[in-house]
Structure formats: structure tokens, C-alpha cells
mmCIF file of C-alpha atoms in Angstrom:
data_model
loop_
_atom_site.group_PDB
_atom_site.id
_atom_site.type_symbol
_atom_site.label_atom_id
_atom_site.label_comp_id
_atom_site.label_asym_id
_atom_site.label_seq_id
_atom_site.Cartn_x
_atom_site.Cartn_y
_atom_site.Cartn_z
ATOM 1 C CA MET A 5 -133.678 46.307 182.272
ATOM 2 C CA THR A 6 -132.083 43.881 179.943
ATOM 3 C CA ASP A 7 -128.999 44.722 177.904
ATOM 4 C CA GLU A 8 -130.807 43.843 174.686
ATOM 5 C CA ILE A 9 -132.977 46.778 173.282
ATOM 6 C CA ASN A 10 -136.402 45.814 171.993
ATOM 7 C CA LEU A 11 -137.085 47.837 168.922
ATOM 8 C CA LEU A 12 -140.605 47.814 167.451
ATOM 9 C CA VAL A 13 -141.520 48.865 163.932
ATOM 10 C CA THR A 14 -144.910 48.503 162.091
ATOM 11 C CA LEU A 15 -145.343 49.117 158.417
ATOM 12 C CA ASN A 16 -146.629 48.044 155.023
ATOM 13 C CA SER A 17 -144.639 47.566 151.767
ATOM 14 C CA GLY A 18 -144.599 51.304 151.060
ATOM 15 C CA TYR A 19 -142.088 51.994 153.904
ATOM 16 C CA VAL A 20 -139.737 49.039 153.497
ATOM 17 C CA GLU A 21 -136.994 50.951 151.892
ATOM 18 C CA PRO A 22 -137.043 53.860 154.263
ATOM 19 C CA LEU A 23 -137.103 51.346 157.074
ATOM 20 C CA LYS A 24 -133.879 49.874 155.891
ATOM 21 C CA THR A 25 -132.162 53.244 156.059
ATOM 22 C CA MET A 26 -133.566 53.934 159.504
ATOM 23 C CA LEU A 27 -132.305 50.513 160.763
ATOM 24 C CA TYR A 28 -128.928 51.183 159.147
ATOM 25 C CA SER A 29 -128.690 54.495 161.071
ATOM 26 C CA VAL A 30 -129.386 52.742 164.305
ATOM 27 C CA TYR A 31 -126.737 50.189 163.575
ATOM 28 C CA VAL A 32 -123.941 52.559 162.585
ATOM 29 C CA ASN A 33 -124.580 55.017 165.419
ATOM 30 C CA ASN A 34 -125.066 52.356 168.011
ATOM 31 C CA PRO A 35 -122.424 49.819 166.947
ATOM 32 C CA ASP A 36 -122.123 48.059 170.376
ATOM 33 C CA GLU A 37 -125.756 47.606 170.933
ATOM 34 C CA HIS A 38 -127.548 44.269 170.418
ATOM 35 C CA ILE A 39 -131.041 45.008 169.092
ATOM 36 C CA HIS A 40 -134.089 42.709 169.049
ATOM 37 C CA LEU A 41 -136.230 44.001 166.169
ATOM 38 C CA TRP A 42 -139.870 43.184 166.421
ATOM 39 C CA LEU A 43 -141.322 43.549 162.863
ATOM 40 C CA LEU A 44 -145.225 43.956 162.983
ATOM 41 C CA HIS A 45 -147.130 43.861 159.689
ATOM 42 C CA ALA A 46 -150.200 42.443 158.042
ATOM 43 C CA SER A 47 -149.031 42.196 154.362
ATOM 44 C CA LEU A 48 -145.305 42.180 153.852
ATOM 45 C CA THR A 49 -144.151 39.511 151.336
ATOM 46 C CA ALA A 50 -141.636 36.853 152.165
ATOM 47 C CA THR A 51 -139.111 38.650 149.881
ATOM 48 C CA GLU A 52 -139.543 41.931 151.749
ATOM 49 C CA VAL A 53 -139.149 40.187 155.193
ATOM 50 C CA ALA A 54 -136.104 38.385 153.804
ATOM 51 C CA ALA A 55 -134.518 41.666 152.868
ATOM 52 C CA ILE A 56 -134.999 43.001 156.349
ATOM 53 C CA GLN A 57 -133.694 39.788 157.862
ATOM 54 C CA GLN A 58 -130.593 40.037 155.699
ATOM 55 C CA LEU A 59 -129.798 43.403 157.327
ATOM 56 C CA THR A 60 -130.526 42.396 160.897
ATOM 57 C CA THR A 61 -128.386 39.246 160.511
ATOM 58 C CA ALA A 62 -125.493 41.313 159.071
ATOM 59 C CA PHE A 63 -125.962 43.736 162.064
ATOM 60 C CA GLY A 64 -125.822 40.844 164.520
ATOM 61 C CA TRP A 65 -129.362 41.587 165.791
ATOM 62 C CA THR A 66 -132.346 39.351 166.384
ATOM 63 C CA LEU A 67 -135.538 39.662 164.116
ATOM 64 C CA SER A 68 -138.865 38.495 165.131
ATOM 65 C CA ASN A 69 -141.263 38.629 162.133
ATOM 66 C CA GLU A 70 -144.786 38.945 163.638
ATOM 67 C CA LYS A 71 -147.460 38.883 160.860
ATOM 68 C CA VAL A 72 -150.643 39.989 162.339
ATOM 69 C CA ALA A 73 -153.692 37.916 161.471
ATOM 70 C CA THR A 74 -156.122 39.975 159.315
ATOM 71 C CA ASP A 75 -159.012 39.290 161.679
ATOM 72 C CA PHE A 76 -157.088 40.873 164.649
ATOM 73 C CA ALA A 77 -157.945 44.390 163.478
ATOM 74 C CA ALA A 78 -161.073 43.450 161.454
ATOM 75 C CA GLY A 79 -163.233 45.284 164.043
ATOM 76 C CA VAL A 80 -161.309 48.626 163.655
ATOM 77 C CA PRO A 81 -163.139 50.848 161.195
ATOM 78 C CA LEU A 82 -160.116 52.035 159.280
ATOM 79 C CA ILE A 83 -160.039 55.538 157.818
ATOM 80 C CA LYS A 84 -159.373 54.717 154.214
ATOM 81 C CA ARG A 85 -156.293 56.887 153.608
ATOM 82 C CA TYR A 86 -154.390 55.330 156.502
ATOM 83 C CA PRO A 87 -153.081 51.644 156.729
ATOM 84 C CA ARG A 88 -154.195 49.319 159.495
ATOM 85 C CA GLU A 89 -150.556 48.899 160.569
ATOM 86 C CA MET A 90 -150.733 52.314 162.266
ATOM 87 C CA TYR A 91 -152.809 50.654 165.037
ATOM 88 C CA PHE A 92 -150.422 47.883 165.704
ATOM 89 C CA ARG A 93 -148.168 50.038 167.746
ATOM 90 C CA LEU A 94 -150.966 50.699 170.227
ATOM 91 C CA LEU A 95 -151.951 47.086 170.234
ATOM 92 C CA SER A 96 -148.416 45.701 170.441
ATOM 93 C CA GLY A 97 -148.945 44.614 174.000
ATOM 94 C CA GLN A 98 -151.539 42.154 172.829
ATOM 95 C CA ILE A 99 -149.560 40.996 169.792
ATOM 96 C CA LEU A 100 -146.133 40.523 171.225
ATOM 97 C CA PRO A 101 -145.196 37.658 173.530
ATOM 98 C CA THR A 102 -145.799 38.388 177.198
ATOM 99 C CA THR A 103 -142.118 37.928 177.844
ATOM 100 C CA VAL A 104 -141.490 41.326 176.189
ATOM 101 C CA LYS A 105 -141.933 43.931 178.890
ATOM 102 C CA ARG A 106 -140.664 47.150 177.207
ATOM 103 C CA VAL A 107 -140.147 48.357 173.636
ATOM 104 C CA ILE A 108 -139.032 51.436 171.851
ATOM 105 C CA TYR A 109 -141.305 52.124 168.967
ATOM 106 C CA LEU A 110 -139.828 54.094 165.901
ATOM 107 C CA ASP A 111 -141.454 55.315 162.781
ATOM 108 C CA PRO A 112 -139.651 54.407 159.572
ATOM 109 C CA ASP A 113 -139.271 57.934 158.505
ATOM 110 C CA LEU A 114 -136.428 58.918 160.808
ATOM 111 C CA LEU A 115 -132.853 58.623 161.537
ATOM 112 C CA VAL A 116 -131.060 57.647 164.833
ATOM 113 C CA ILE A 117 -127.769 59.628 164.953
ATOM 114 C CA ASN A 118 -126.695 59.122 168.540
ATOM 115 C CA ALA A 119 -126.981 56.668 171.438
ATOM 116 C CA LEU A 120 -130.550 55.091 172.030
ATOM 117 C CA ARG A 121 -129.571 53.470 175.330
ATOM 118 C CA PRO A 122 -130.536 56.387 177.510
ATOM 119 C CA LEU A 123 -134.031 56.294 175.890
ATOM 120 C CA TRP A 124 -134.158 52.488 176.540
ATOM 121 C CA GLU A 125 -133.246 53.017 180.223
ATOM 122 C CA ILE A 126 -135.449 55.969 180.901
ATOM 123 C CA ASP A 127 -137.417 55.969 184.141
ATOM 124 C CA LEU A 128 -141.106 56.070 183.114
ATOM 125 C CA GLN A 129 -142.046 57.218 186.607
ATOM 126 C CA GLY A 130 -145.014 54.922 186.574
ATOM 127 C CA HIS A 131 -146.284 56.040 183.207
ATOM 128 C CA MET A 132 -147.387 53.534 180.599
ATOM 129 C CA LEU A 133 -145.573 55.496 177.722
ATOM 130 C CA ALA A 134 -143.034 58.093 177.068
ATOM 131 C CA ALA A 135 -143.251 60.442 174.005
ATOM 132 C CA ALA A 136 -142.380 63.973 172.863
ATOM 133 C CA VAL A 137 -144.480 66.973 172.008
ATOM 134 C CA HIS A 138 -143.903 69.062 168.880
ATOM 135 C CA ARG A 139 -144.634 72.520 170.319
ATOM 136 C CA GLY A 140 -143.093 74.965 167.748
ATOM 137 C CA VAL A 141 -142.175 78.471 169.013
ATOM 138 C CA THR A 142 -145.594 79.378 170.687
ATOM 139 C CA GLY A 143 -147.033 76.032 171.793
ATOM 140 C CA ILE A 144 -150.365 76.969 170.164
ATOM 141 C CA VAL A 145 -150.648 73.519 168.706
ATOM 142 C CA ASP A 146 -151.249 72.078 172.133
ATOM 143 C CA SER A 147 -154.225 74.447 172.722
ATOM 144 C CA VAL A 148 -155.712 73.686 169.268
ATOM 145 C CA ASN A 149 -155.521 69.996 169.772
ATOM 146 C CA GLN A 150 -156.960 70.187 173.299
ATOM 147 C CA LEU A 151 -159.888 72.114 171.966
ATOM 148 C CA ARG A 152 -160.364 69.692 169.097
ATOM 149 C CA LEU A 153 -160.110 66.475 171.116
ATOM 150 C CA GLY A 154 -161.463 67.744 174.342
ATOM 151 C CA THR A 155 -158.217 66.772 176.207
ATOM 152 C CA LYS A 156 -156.246 68.462 178.993
ATOM 153 C CA THR A 157 -152.706 67.013 178.271
ATOM 154 C CA SER A 158 -150.163 68.108 175.688
ATOM 155 C CA TYR A 159 -150.497 66.692 172.167
ATOM 156 C CA PHE A 160 -147.881 63.869 171.928
ATOM 157 C CA ASN A 161 -146.317 62.733 168.643
ATOM 158 C CA SER A 162 -146.656 58.894 168.096
ATOM 159 C CA GLY A 163 -143.530 58.519 165.992
ATOM 160 C CA VAL A 164 -141.233 57.704 168.907
ATOM 161 C CA LEU A 165 -142.613 55.838 171.948
ATOM 162 C CA VAL A 166 -141.258 53.976 174.916
ATOM 163 C CA MET A 167 -143.902 51.487 175.902
ATOM 164 C CA ASP A 168 -144.358 49.569 179.141
ATOM 165 C CA LEU A 169 -146.007 46.661 177.603
ATOM 166 C CA GLU A 170 -147.094 45.066 180.976
ATOM 167 C CA GLN A 171 -149.125 48.252 181.607
ATOM 168 C CA ALA A 172 -150.337 48.331 177.955
ATOM 169 C CA ARG A 173 -151.644 44.769 178.147
ATOM 170 C CA ALA A 174 -153.843 45.882 181.121
ATOM 171 C CA LYS A 175 -154.889 49.291 179.825
ATOM 172 C CA ILE A 176 -155.027 49.357 176.037
ATOM 173 C CA LYS A 177 -157.987 47.495 174.546
ATOM 174 C CA LEU A 178 -159.130 47.118 170.979
ATOM 175 C CA ALA A 179 -162.704 47.674 171.975
ATOM 176 C CA ASP A 180 -161.799 51.091 173.468
ATOM 177 C CA ILE A 181 -159.913 52.154 170.266
ATOM 178 C CA THR A 182 -162.799 50.942 168.109
ATOM 179 C CA THR A 183 -165.444 52.841 170.208
ATOM 180 C CA ALA A 184 -163.307 56.115 170.128
ATOM 181 C CA ILE A 185 -162.956 55.916 166.323
ATOM 182 C CA ASP A 186 -166.715 55.269 165.923
ATOM 183 C CA GLN A 187 -167.624 58.237 168.127
ATOM 184 C CA HIS A 188 -164.944 60.725 166.934
ATOM 185 C CA GLU A 189 -164.220 59.726 163.309
ATOM 186 C CA SER A 190 -165.163 63.194 161.941
ATOM 187 C CA GLU A 191 -162.800 64.907 164.408
ATOM 188 C CA LEU A 192 -159.685 62.695 163.722
ATOM 189 C CA ILE A 193 -156.943 64.200 161.665
ATOM 190 C CA LEU A 194 -154.113 61.832 162.368
ATOM 191 C CA PRO A 195 -156.216 58.925 163.576
ATOM 192 C CA ASP A 196 -153.806 56.727 165.617
ATOM 193 C CA GLN A 197 -151.945 59.782 167.010
ATOM 194 C CA ASP A 198 -155.353 61.423 167.966
ATOM 195 C CA ILE A 199 -156.488 58.113 169.529
ATOM 196 C CA LEU A 200 -153.135 57.871 171.491
ATOM 197 C CA ASN A 201 -153.794 61.297 172.962
ATOM 198 C CA PHE A 202 -157.452 61.071 173.407
ATOM 199 C CA LEU A 203 -157.353 57.834 175.296
ATOM 200 C CA TYR A 204 -153.952 57.573 176.834
ATOM 201 C CA GLY A 205 -152.436 61.118 176.998
ATOM 202 C CA ALA A 206 -152.713 61.213 180.793
ATOM 203 C CA ASP A 207 -150.451 58.172 181.003
ATOM 204 C CA ILE A 208 -147.674 59.542 178.912
ATOM 205 C CA LEU A 209 -144.359 60.852 180.246
ATOM 206 C CA GLU A 210 -143.097 63.797 178.179
ATOM 207 C CA ILE A 211 -139.503 63.594 176.921
ATOM 208 C CA PRO A 212 -137.538 66.351 175.176
ATOM 209 C CA GLU A 213 -138.495 66.638 171.495
ATOM 210 C CA GLU A 214 -135.182 68.321 170.546
ATOM 211 C CA ILE A 215 -133.360 65.182 171.728
ATOM 212 C CA TRP A 216 -135.773 62.262 171.112
ATOM 213 C CA ASN A 217 -138.175 63.302 168.328
ATOM 214 C CA TYR A 218 -136.660 66.302 166.448
ATOM 215 C CA ASP A 219 -139.081 67.636 163.735
ATOM 216 C CA THR A 220 -136.802 68.179 160.892
ATOM 217 C CA ARG A 221 -139.086 70.850 159.435
ATOM 218 C CA LYS A 222 -138.668 73.131 162.508
ATOM 219 C CA TYR A 223 -134.949 73.845 162.666
ATOM 220 C CA LEU A 224 -135.547 77.642 162.873
ATOM 221 C CA SER A 225 -138.139 77.157 165.574
ATOM 222 C CA TYR A 226 -135.784 75.063 167.780
ATOM 223 C CA GLN A 227 -133.102 77.744 167.295
ATOM 224 C CA THR A 228 -135.483 80.527 168.212
ATOM 225 C CA ARG A 229 -136.889 78.774 171.301
ATOM 226 C CA SER A 230 -133.403 78.011 172.471
ATOM 227 C CA LEU A 231 -132.047 81.582 171.872
ATOM 228 C CA ASN A 232 -129.793 80.203 169.095
ATOM 229 C CA GLN A 233 -128.256 77.509 171.321
ATOM 230 C CA HIS A 234 -129.634 74.604 169.218
ATOM 231 C CA ASP A 235 -127.680 75.218 166.029
ATOM 232 C CA ILE A 236 -126.756 72.354 163.658
ATOM 233 C CA HIS A 237 -123.602 71.648 165.781
ATOM 234 C CA TRP A 238 -125.699 71.257 168.804
ATOM 235 C CA VAL A 239 -128.106 68.942 167.057
ATOM 236 C CA MET A 240 -125.361 66.720 165.702
ATOM 237 C CA ALA A 241 -123.892 66.363 169.239
ATOM 238 C CA HIS A 242 -127.127 66.075 171.285
ATOM 239 C CA THR A 243 -130.047 65.108 169.130
ATOM 240 C CA VAL A 244 -130.706 61.247 169.005
ATOM 241 C CA ILE A 245 -133.722 60.929 166.721
ATOM 242 C CA LEU A 246 -134.463 63.091 163.704
ATOM 243 C CA HIS A 247 -138.038 62.656 162.568
ATOM 244 C CA TYR A 248 -138.845 63.657 158.954
ATOM 245 C CA CYS A 249 -142.452 64.628 159.670
ATOM 246 C CA GLY A 250 -144.790 65.708 156.925
ATOM 247 C CA THR A 251 -143.972 65.798 153.299
ATOM 248 C CA PRO A 252 -141.970 65.634 151.087
ATOM 249 C CA LYS A 253 -140.021 62.814 152.622
ATOM 250 C CA PRO A 254 -136.122 62.977 152.367
ATOM 251 C CA TRP A 255 -136.068 60.028 149.924
ATOM 252 C CA GLU A 256 -138.285 61.941 147.421
ATOM 253 C CA ALA A 257 -136.930 64.229 144.811
ATOM 254 C CA ALA A 258 -138.857 67.169 146.084
ATOM 255 C CA SER A 259 -137.072 67.230 149.413
ATOM 256 C CA ASP A 260 -134.342 69.700 149.837
ATOM 257 C CA SER A 261 -134.263 70.641 153.491
ATOM 258 C CA LYS A 262 -131.296 71.173 155.852
ATOM 259 C CA PHE A 263 -131.584 67.536 156.961
ATOM 260 C CA THR A 264 -132.255 65.889 153.576
ATOM 261 C CA SER A 265 -128.513 65.308 152.890
ATOM 262 C CA LEU A 266 -128.119 63.428 156.184
ATOM 263 C CA PHE A 267 -130.821 61.000 155.253
ATOM 264 C CA LEU A 268 -129.451 60.586 151.720
ATOM 265 C CA TYR A 269 -125.919 59.969 153.206
ATOM 266 C CA HIS A 270 -127.182 57.140 155.355
ATOM 267 C CA GLN A 271 -129.196 55.822 152.366
ATOM 268 C CA GLN A 272 -126.075 55.915 150.183
ATOM 269 C CA GLN A 273 -123.943 54.210 152.922
ATOM 270 C CA LEU A 274 -126.479 51.557 153.126
ATOM 271 C CA GLN A 275 -126.347 50.956 149.400
ATOM 272 C CA ARG A 276 -122.571 50.635 149.732
ATOM 273 C CA PHE A 277 -122.969 48.253 152.632
ATOM 274 C CA MET A 278 -125.325 45.882 150.847
ATOM 275 C CA PRO A 279 -122.763 44.483 148.233
ATOM 276 C CA THR A 280 -120.604 43.428 151.132
ATOM 277 C CA LEU A 281 -123.355 41.098 152.289
ATOM 278 C CA ALA A 282 -123.275 39.340 148.909
ATOM 279 C CA ARG A 283 -119.509 39.019 149.072
ATOM 280 C CA ASP A 284 -119.379 37.980 152.734
ATOM 281 C CA PRO A 285 -122.567 36.321 153.459
ATOM 282 C CA VAL A 286 -123.188 35.928 157.308
ATOM 283 C CA GLU A 287 -123.169 32.299 158.462
#
């Protein structure tokens, strides 16, 4: 395992601003880490990429801007309300250089509030991927999704993934994804996540959701399931990744959850950080 952490993000223009806040949270809560950010997209403008580059340079990180050729995913029958970028995480083994052996994929709608390195160094135990399951109190979601998709494994959330790209290059094929969407389009609710579970669920190592992919909507569920052990003090000390699943998102005016203020705090600190870049440009 290299000392440098490979961090993968895939997005379109609609998530550039939340991405900046997420990246800032990684930086301030992992100040001694060197991050190589792999930015996968199909349509970001040069100005948007430059804004992300300004941040990564200030952080002392490396940025690789990987614009995916439009014909790469042309064969994927996209479901209209979802952007093509959602498939890039699954196909990242084919997109990124073969020298990249492992990545942590993160959705833009989350915060990293503690150390990422234990996730980077996790033993995948031969699995291709690591991911968390959002079970709630009863775990009924697993059963519903198994019935819906005809699977036997737990239903994994695709917002945080550790990916062994050497295995992914051998096992994840565009043709398999295309075929699965063609055959099951009417059954897909969250297309890329459903495809992840349908095709690759058996090759995923489960990691604790309350640490690595905490659903910020479910604070009371986590407390109940842990017999009140996982209160807000526990979360701040132990949880690494807060995931703002669903809507409204924390940057939207309608959001007023227990964890909204923490996102807004990081967003505010980023806004205060930005003027220092203009005053002290990085060489």
C-alpha cells in the first residue's frame, strides 16, 4: 500500500460546489495525508476544473483531470433522470491508468470528519470492493431489495467504496452493465447502485456503516440499534464519513437536520479559506 491515498470522484456541474466542501473536509480532518484526487467527468468546464485545481494545489494534493470521452459510455442506455457520470465509478478500472491499483470512491454529498487512512489500508480479504449497508433498525431494506433484484447478499450503498482496480479491470465490463440495464430497467430504482448489487454484490466486503458511511437521516436509528451508545459524542469521535443521503441536501435552505450545521460549518470555513488563496497564491 502506498502512502499516497487515491481518492476518486465522479460528477457533473451540479455537484461542483458540494464537492469543494467535501474535499475541504478531507483536507482539514486529514492534514498530514497526501491525496491524489482522480476527477472523472464528461462535461465539466475548464473553469470548473480550474476551481477544483486551485483547491487541490492549496492542499498540497495531486489532481488528475480525467475527462471521459463521450463515446465511452455511449452504449449505456441511460435512465433520463440520472447522469452518465454515475456509471464512471464502476468503470473506473477501465478509465484510470493501470498503474492505479486501489482507490477510495466518495460521493460529493458527504463530509469526512476523521482519519481516512484506516479505510485506505483496509484488508479487502480477496474481495473486489468494500462498502457499507444502510440497514436501519430492522434490516427490512435488505429483504426488500433481495426480493426486488433477486439477489442473496445485503444491499450495499455505492456512495463510499474501496475498489481493487486490478480485480475491477478483470471483472467489471461495460457490456455486462449494459445488458443488466436492458434486461432490468423497469426494476431499477437507483440504477448504478442497483447494478452494483445485482452484478457484484457477492464480491463486496461489508464495512461498518456507522463509521464509514453514516446516513445522516438515521441518527435515531443508530442510537436505537446501539442501545443509545452511538450518540452525537460517539459520532464525532468515531464516525469518519457522514453521508447526506436523500433530500433535502444540507446546502439547500430546506435542510435543518442534526447534521446540517456541520456541513454548513465546513462550507463556511471553505469560504473563509478561499480568499487566502488569492492573497497567497501557491507557486
